[in-house]
Each structure stands twice: as structure tokens, then as C-alpha cells.
Short mmCIF file of C-alpha atoms and ligand atoms in Angstrom, two decimals:
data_model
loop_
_atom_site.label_atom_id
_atom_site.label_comp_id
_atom_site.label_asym_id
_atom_site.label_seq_id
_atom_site.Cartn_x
_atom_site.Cartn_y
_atom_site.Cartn_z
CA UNK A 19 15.63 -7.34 -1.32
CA UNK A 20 12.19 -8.70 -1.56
CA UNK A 21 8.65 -6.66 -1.72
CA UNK A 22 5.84 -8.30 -0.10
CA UNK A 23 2.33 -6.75 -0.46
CA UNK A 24 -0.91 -6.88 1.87
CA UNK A 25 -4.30 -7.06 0.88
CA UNK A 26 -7.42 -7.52 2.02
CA UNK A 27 -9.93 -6.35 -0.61
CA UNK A 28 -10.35 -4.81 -4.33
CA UNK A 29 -6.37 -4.52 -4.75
CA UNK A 30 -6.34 -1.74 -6.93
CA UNK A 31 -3.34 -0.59 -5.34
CA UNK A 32 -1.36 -3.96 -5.57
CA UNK A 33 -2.03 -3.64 -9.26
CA UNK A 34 -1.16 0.23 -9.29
CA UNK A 35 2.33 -1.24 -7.93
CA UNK A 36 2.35 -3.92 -10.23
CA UNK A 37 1.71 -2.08 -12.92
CA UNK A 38 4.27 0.65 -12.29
CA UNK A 39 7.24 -1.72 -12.60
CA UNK A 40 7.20 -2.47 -8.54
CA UNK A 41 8.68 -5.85 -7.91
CA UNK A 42 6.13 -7.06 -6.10
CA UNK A 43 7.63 -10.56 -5.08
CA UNK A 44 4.49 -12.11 -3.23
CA UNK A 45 0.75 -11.07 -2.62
CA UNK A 46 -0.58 -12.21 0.92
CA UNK A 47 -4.37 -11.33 1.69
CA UNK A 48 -6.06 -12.91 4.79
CA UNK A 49 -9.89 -13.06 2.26
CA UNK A 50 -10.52 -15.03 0.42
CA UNK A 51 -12.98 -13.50 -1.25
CA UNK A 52 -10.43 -11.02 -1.92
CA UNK A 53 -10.70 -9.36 -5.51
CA UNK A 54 -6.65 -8.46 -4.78
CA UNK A 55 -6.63 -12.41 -5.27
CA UNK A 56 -7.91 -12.45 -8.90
CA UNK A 57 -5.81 -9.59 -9.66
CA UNK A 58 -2.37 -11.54 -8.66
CA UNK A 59 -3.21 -14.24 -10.35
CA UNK A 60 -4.13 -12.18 -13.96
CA UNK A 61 -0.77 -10.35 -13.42
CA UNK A 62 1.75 -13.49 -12.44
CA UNK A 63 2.09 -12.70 -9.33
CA UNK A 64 2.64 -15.56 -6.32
CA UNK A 65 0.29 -14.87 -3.81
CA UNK A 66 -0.33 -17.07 -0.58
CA UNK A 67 -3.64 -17.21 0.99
CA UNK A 68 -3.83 -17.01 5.03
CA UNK A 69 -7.53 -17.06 5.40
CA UNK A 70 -8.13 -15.41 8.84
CA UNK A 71 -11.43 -17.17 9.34
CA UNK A 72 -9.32 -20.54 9.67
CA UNK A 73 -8.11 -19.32 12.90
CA UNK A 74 -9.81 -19.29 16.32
CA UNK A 75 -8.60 -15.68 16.91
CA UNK A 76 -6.69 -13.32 15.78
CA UNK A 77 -3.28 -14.26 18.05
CA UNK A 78 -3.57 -17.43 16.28
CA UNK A 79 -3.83 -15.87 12.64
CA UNK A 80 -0.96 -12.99 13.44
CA UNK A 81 1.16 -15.85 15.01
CA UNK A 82 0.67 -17.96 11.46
CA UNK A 83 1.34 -14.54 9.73
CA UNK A 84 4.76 -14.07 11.32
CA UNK A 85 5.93 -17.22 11.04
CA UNK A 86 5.25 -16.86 7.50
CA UNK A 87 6.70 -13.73 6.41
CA UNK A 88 9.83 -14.86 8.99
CA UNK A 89 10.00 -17.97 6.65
CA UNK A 90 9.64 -15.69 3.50
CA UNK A 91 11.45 -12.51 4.07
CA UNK A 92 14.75 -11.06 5.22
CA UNK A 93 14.30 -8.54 8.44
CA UNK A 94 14.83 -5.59 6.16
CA UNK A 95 12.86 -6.35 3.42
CA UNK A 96 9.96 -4.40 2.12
CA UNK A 97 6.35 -5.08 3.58
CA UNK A 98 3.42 -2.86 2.01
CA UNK A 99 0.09 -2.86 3.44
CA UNK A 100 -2.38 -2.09 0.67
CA UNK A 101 -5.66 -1.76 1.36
CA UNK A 102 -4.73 -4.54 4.34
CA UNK A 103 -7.12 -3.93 6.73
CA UNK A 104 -6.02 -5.39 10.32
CA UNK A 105 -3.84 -3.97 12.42
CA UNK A 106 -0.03 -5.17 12.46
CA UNK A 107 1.04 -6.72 15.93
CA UNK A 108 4.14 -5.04 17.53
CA UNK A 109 6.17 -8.20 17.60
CA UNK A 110 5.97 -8.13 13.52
CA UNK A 111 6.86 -4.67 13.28
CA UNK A 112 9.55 -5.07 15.91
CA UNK A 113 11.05 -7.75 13.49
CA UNK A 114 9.80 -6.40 10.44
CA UNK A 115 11.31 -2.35 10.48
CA UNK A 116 10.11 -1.63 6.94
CA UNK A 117 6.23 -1.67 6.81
CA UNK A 118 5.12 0.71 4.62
CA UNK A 119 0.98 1.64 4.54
CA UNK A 120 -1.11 3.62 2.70
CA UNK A 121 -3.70 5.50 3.93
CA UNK A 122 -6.56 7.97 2.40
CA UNK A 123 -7.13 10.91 4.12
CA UNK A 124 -3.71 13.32 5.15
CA UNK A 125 -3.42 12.10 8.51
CA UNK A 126 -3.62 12.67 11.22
CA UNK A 127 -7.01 14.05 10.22
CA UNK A 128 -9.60 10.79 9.95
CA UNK A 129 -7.90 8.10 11.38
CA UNK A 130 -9.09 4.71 11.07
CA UNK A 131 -12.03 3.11 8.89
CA UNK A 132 -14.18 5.03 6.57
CA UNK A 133 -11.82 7.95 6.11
CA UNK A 134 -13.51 9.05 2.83
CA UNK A 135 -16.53 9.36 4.46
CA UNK A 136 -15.18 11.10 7.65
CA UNK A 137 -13.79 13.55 5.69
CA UNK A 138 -16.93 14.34 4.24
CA UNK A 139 -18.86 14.06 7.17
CA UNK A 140 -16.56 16.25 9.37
CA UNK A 141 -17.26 18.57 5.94
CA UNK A 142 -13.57 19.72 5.01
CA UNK A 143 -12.80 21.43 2.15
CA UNK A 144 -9.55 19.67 1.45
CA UNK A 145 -8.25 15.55 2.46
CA UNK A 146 -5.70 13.75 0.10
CA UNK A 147 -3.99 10.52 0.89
CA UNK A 148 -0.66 9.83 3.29
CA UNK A 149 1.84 6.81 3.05
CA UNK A 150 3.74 6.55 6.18
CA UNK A 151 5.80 3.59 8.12
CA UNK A 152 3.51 1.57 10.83
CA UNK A 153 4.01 1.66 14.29
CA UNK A 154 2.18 0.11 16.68
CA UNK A 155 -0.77 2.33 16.90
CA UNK A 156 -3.11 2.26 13.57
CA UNK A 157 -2.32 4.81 11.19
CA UNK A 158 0.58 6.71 12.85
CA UNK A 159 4.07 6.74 12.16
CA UNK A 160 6.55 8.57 10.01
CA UNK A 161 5.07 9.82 7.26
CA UNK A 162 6.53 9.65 4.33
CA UNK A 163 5.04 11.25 1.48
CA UNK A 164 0.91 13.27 1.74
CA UNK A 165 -1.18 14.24 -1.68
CA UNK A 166 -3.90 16.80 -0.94
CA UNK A 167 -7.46 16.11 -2.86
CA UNK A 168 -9.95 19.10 -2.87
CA UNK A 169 -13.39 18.16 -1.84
CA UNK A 170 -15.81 20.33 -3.79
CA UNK A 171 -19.19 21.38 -2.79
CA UNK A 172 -21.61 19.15 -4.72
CA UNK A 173 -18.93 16.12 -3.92
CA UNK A 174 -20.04 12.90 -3.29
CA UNK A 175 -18.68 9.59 -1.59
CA UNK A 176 -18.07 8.14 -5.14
CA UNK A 177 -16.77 11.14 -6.55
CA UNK A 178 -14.57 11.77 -3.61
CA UNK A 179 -13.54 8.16 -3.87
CA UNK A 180 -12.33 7.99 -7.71
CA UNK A 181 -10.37 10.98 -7.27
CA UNK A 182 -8.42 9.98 -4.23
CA UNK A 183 -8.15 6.54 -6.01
CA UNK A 184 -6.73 8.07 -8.75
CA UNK A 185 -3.89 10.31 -6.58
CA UNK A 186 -2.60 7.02 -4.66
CA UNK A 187 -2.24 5.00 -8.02
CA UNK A 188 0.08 7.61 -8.73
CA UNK A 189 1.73 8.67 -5.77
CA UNK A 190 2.08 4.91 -3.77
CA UNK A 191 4.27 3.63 -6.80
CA UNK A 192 6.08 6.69 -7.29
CA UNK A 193 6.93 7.07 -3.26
CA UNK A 194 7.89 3.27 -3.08
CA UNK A 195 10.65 3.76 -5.86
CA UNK A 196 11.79 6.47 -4.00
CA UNK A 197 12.29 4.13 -0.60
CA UNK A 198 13.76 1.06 -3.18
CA UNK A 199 16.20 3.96 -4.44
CA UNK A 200 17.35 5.35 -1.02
CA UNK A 201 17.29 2.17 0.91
CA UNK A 202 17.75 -0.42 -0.94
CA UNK A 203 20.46 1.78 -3.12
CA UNK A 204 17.96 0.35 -6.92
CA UNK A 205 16.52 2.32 -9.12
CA UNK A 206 13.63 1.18 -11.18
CA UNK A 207 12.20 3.08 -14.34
C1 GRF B 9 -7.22 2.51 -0.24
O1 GRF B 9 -8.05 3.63 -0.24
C2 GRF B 9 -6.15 2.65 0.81
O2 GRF B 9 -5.78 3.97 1.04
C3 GRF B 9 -6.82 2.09 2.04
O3 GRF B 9 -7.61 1.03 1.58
C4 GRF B 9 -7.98 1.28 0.23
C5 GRF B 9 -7.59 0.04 -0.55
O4 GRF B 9 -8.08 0.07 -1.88
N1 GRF B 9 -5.85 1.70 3.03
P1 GRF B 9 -7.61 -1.06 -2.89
O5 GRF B 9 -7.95 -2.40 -2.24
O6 GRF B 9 -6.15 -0.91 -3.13
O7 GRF B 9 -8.43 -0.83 -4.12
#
């Protein structure tokens, strides 16, 4: 079984993974500008560059990004979206069954971009953070595990931001031993 992980920005949660003994096999980010980049290479980790500016559209850059991951990966293997932020065609997930992402707000409140800030906007008390499989539509799916994060009165966007940072470092590793345990039958410590 092989882990593959998606980023297209900081990569805090690539490391989180990383860091908590996930065997992240291979890094793919479509920025180069990517910090997730720097991050892979500190820690050891391959990482393969598919620079979605190279490519006229994005048919042409998801085309290049199946072929890839077709050439890379078993079917069944483990694909986590991190912080990756374009939507997966249907033809990957189709092929791909296991596409785990990981998303902060407890959805299906705040869809979409900016969900932080929705959250505050919209002016609820409580939000949190919700790893679920991908389907076709952007940020639905099973869900597989939620964390709730209070928002307090005198919150703020980076306040509200380090906390809910700080609940998916924790819960994205721990849920993703939990899916190597019961479906890939490995346990990791
Ligand atoms: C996280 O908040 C994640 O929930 C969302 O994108 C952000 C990625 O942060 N999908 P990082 O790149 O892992 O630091």
C-alpha cells in the first residue's frame, strides 16, 4: 500500500502526517511556489512537481495528473488531499476509490474557500474541522471523522485559524491510522 499526499500551499498538514509516523510515500503539489515543497524536501520525502501553470488548461493538467498517479499508484492505494486546492475530476476518483480530504469547518456548514472566514462571517458560535472521502462534488462525501472548535466572542481570523490548525494536526494523523488499520489491515504507532 502506498500513501500519496496533495498539496498546494504551506503544507503544515503534510508535515503533521509526516511527523506522526504516516508513510507518506510521495508529495505531489501543482505550485511551485509551494512552501509544502520545502517542507518534503527538509523531511526526505520524494515529491514530484506538476506545475499547473505549464498546462494550457486544466483538462490538460488533470489528464497529466492521472496519468501520473496511474503510473505511481495501485487503484486502492491511499490519496490525501492536504491543503490541495483544485477540485478532483470524476474519472480520478472513479479510478482512484480512496481519496481522503481534509477540510476546516464541520461540513456541510461553509463549503468551499475561505471556510475560516465564513464561519466567522456567518457568526457561529461553534465550527471545527471534517475529513471525509471525495466525491465528485467539492467537499462532500462520507465523512469520516469531525472535531468541533468553539469560536469565542473577541475571536479573530488568526486566532480562529491557529486553533483549528492545531485540532487537524492532531486529528488528520490520528484518523488516517485509523483507515491504514481497518483497510489496509497495518497498524502504525
Ligand atoms: C487546511 O486548513 C485544510 O483544512 C484546508 O487547507 C488548509 C491547508 O493548510 N483544506 P496546510 O497547507 O496544511 O498548512
Amino acid at each position: 500500500m502506498k500513501i500519496a499526499v496533495l498539496a498546494s500551499g504551506n503544507g503544515s498538514n503534510f508535515e503533521a502526517l509526516v511527523k506522526n509516523n504516516i508513510p507518506v510515500d510521495l508529495l505531489i503539489c501543482n505550485d511551485e511556489q509551494a512552501y509544502a515543497l520545502t517542507r518534503a524536501k527538509k523531511m526526505n520525502i520524494p515529491y514530484q512537481l506538476i506545475n499547473d501553470k505549464d498546462f494550457e488548461n486544466n483538462k490538460l493538467y488533470n489528464q497529466k495528473l492521472f496519468e501520473f498517479l496511474k503510473q505511481t499508484l495501485q487503484a486502492d492505494d491511499l490519496i490525501i488531499l492536504a491543503g490541495y486546492m483544485k477540485l478532483i475530476p470524476a474519472e480520478i476518483i472513479d479510478y482512484f476509490p480512496n481519496i481522503v480530504n481534509i477540510h476546516p469547518s464541520l461540513l456541510p456548514a461553509f463549503k468551499g474557500l475561505n471556510a475560516i472566514e465564513q464561519a466567522l462571517v456567518y457568526g457561529v458560535k461553534v465550527t471545527g474541522v471534517t475529513i471525509h472521502y471525495i466525491d465528485s462534488k467539492m467537499d462532500e462525501g462520507v465523512i469520516i471523522a469531525q472535531q468541533a472548535v468553539t469560536i469565542d466572542d473577541d475571536e479573530n481570523f488568526n486566532s480562529l485559524l491557529v486553533k483549528i490548525n492545531a485540532v487537524e494536526h492532531q486529528l488528520f494523523p490520528k484518523t488516517i491510522k485509523r483507515i491504514i488499520k481497518e483497510k489496509y489491515e497495518k497498524s502504525i504507532d
